[in-house]
């Protein structure tokens, strides 16, 4: 998806968000990181690269170190960020970085007679000019990709040259991003993050004989800048079914059901004194909202216009925004404007922006995850971390941002941009994890790992499902190492359920037996910590998940035993998934149960005398599912109702045509009529699915023939009387 297709109508707003994320990632000073910045607009690229350089190369108003013992030092200030243009004659960025470090080694500071001193940190390097390779020979282009492939030894070595002792930012255009993915996959796998800027492609016509001059940073304007899990599964060439469970692992996500961050221990701002100062200022009566109209907010000069417009939109549209909340929102915007005007400290500005984000996060948690609310919270938090990158609550804020972006991926009209937003959420989670350790932030670390697993699971819907589900398994496993069952058994159980679901999905791509057994084990661990009386719905949900895993396992080994286990577990789930409490979930489990009965009835080793009983149980379960579905409407279903009608028709047909059936003609007629009615219902709903339509049409013809075989010509006439007239001309020649 092109970033130009994003729902953001203003590219500068999008680019501003990407810039802040990129700046934050580079500011962390981590070692051995590879970042890719994607930008087709070379003018924008030059502006952003210049802004990064001016902001990060040297701290504003100070040098990077203090002279020892108050004495002057003749050592010049050493940059934190170095910008290099790719050498088109020898396009080896690794060698260029090593050569720069050879020519400009980090100076040693703080040396004395008693101490050897310490070298300053190795800078981060940003590489520009890759797009100019497009004008070079094919050999030069291949050579660049060859050098990237050779970089594997640097990544895998415990100690290498100075390359990657810090971070590398490689600026590329979209075509070069695709070339790297395809031709340098190892380099691509080692990436830490990809930052995509919006902008139209610029022809590469610059004069490459002269170094590119970056414009002054002052010219930049960046500041305003469950459906069924088994759909279309064929069963022994005859039944197309959906086992219809929604495997509700989303319940394990810490937001919005519980918290975005650890609110029990989370301060609203970076320090008590700042909170108190802001609170005191906000209590002043002269700036109450009844004295602040919307036009005065629009006139604010320091707060971004995008943020103001979004806030005003929420005030107009949120039905539960009470007057006190509206006052707080307007007051916070005025306070932020005042702090900007007074050139307040970064900590003060961060605290104010953070309070604004918290206020909107509260509305989101209370059931208002609108696009506008999410965007205000995101922008406010991103402003907060921009102004105070050393805040002790930075990991929690990054976690909140990750979850807000995850929610944004599921908020209309952004569903089509879901992949981009989920990837952004993952980047925030990963940044948060790099700032903490489980030893110092036990609960936060476990929560972020759990959320990271959920985000990878959603990303698997868009790309690389096997790889992303494997990442989800790793994240959930890491969360469970530190999410102690003794301290919070319900969170532990939810995470085990998440892990089971990740294993279930992974089994669809590789090692099915191994992963399905691990899924069952994880689900059973979750089940052990849910009390069926206290948590009946979650208990029933996990029983349903276990049943589906056994159903899948039966396709690979011990079908009779595993199908019976699935049936037993589905029946247990139905004790808690009742029509009165959760009719849609009950319908899904009944549908699953019917499919398991059908499989066991058709298992070769099932005794003939048991087949009739199993088919009758199958029919009963499907009929329960259909009845509940009809009372609910298809919109609330997690399984394909037309497939269920087909399956129900086949079960009636099999029951009658089985040689052990001993019913009289009236009973035979009842079952055949039920079979035909269900197939016709399915056929009516499949008119826009040609392949499924033809399969169901064949079932109709087969059932009409059975009427003749079982009940004679009168039976056939009865069947034909039920068939819509427009189908008769096509059916009669086939009889």
mmCIF file of C-alpha atoms in Angstrom, residues 56 446 478 658 678:
data_model
loop_
_atom_site.group_PDB
_atom_site.id
_atom_site.type_symbol
_atom_site.label_atom_id
_atom_site.label_comp_id
_atom_site.label_asym_id
_atom_site.label_seq_id
_atom_site.Cartn_x
_atom_site.Cartn_y
_atom_site.Cartn_z
ATOM 1 C CA UNK A 56 20.907 15.011 16.677
ATOM 2 C CA UNK A 446 5.236 -8.818 30.400
ATOM 3 C CA UNK A 478 8.410 -14.286 26.774
ATOM 4 C CA UNK A 658 -27.072 -45.437 4.773
ATOM 5 C CA UNK A 678 -31.319 -26.981 3.319
#
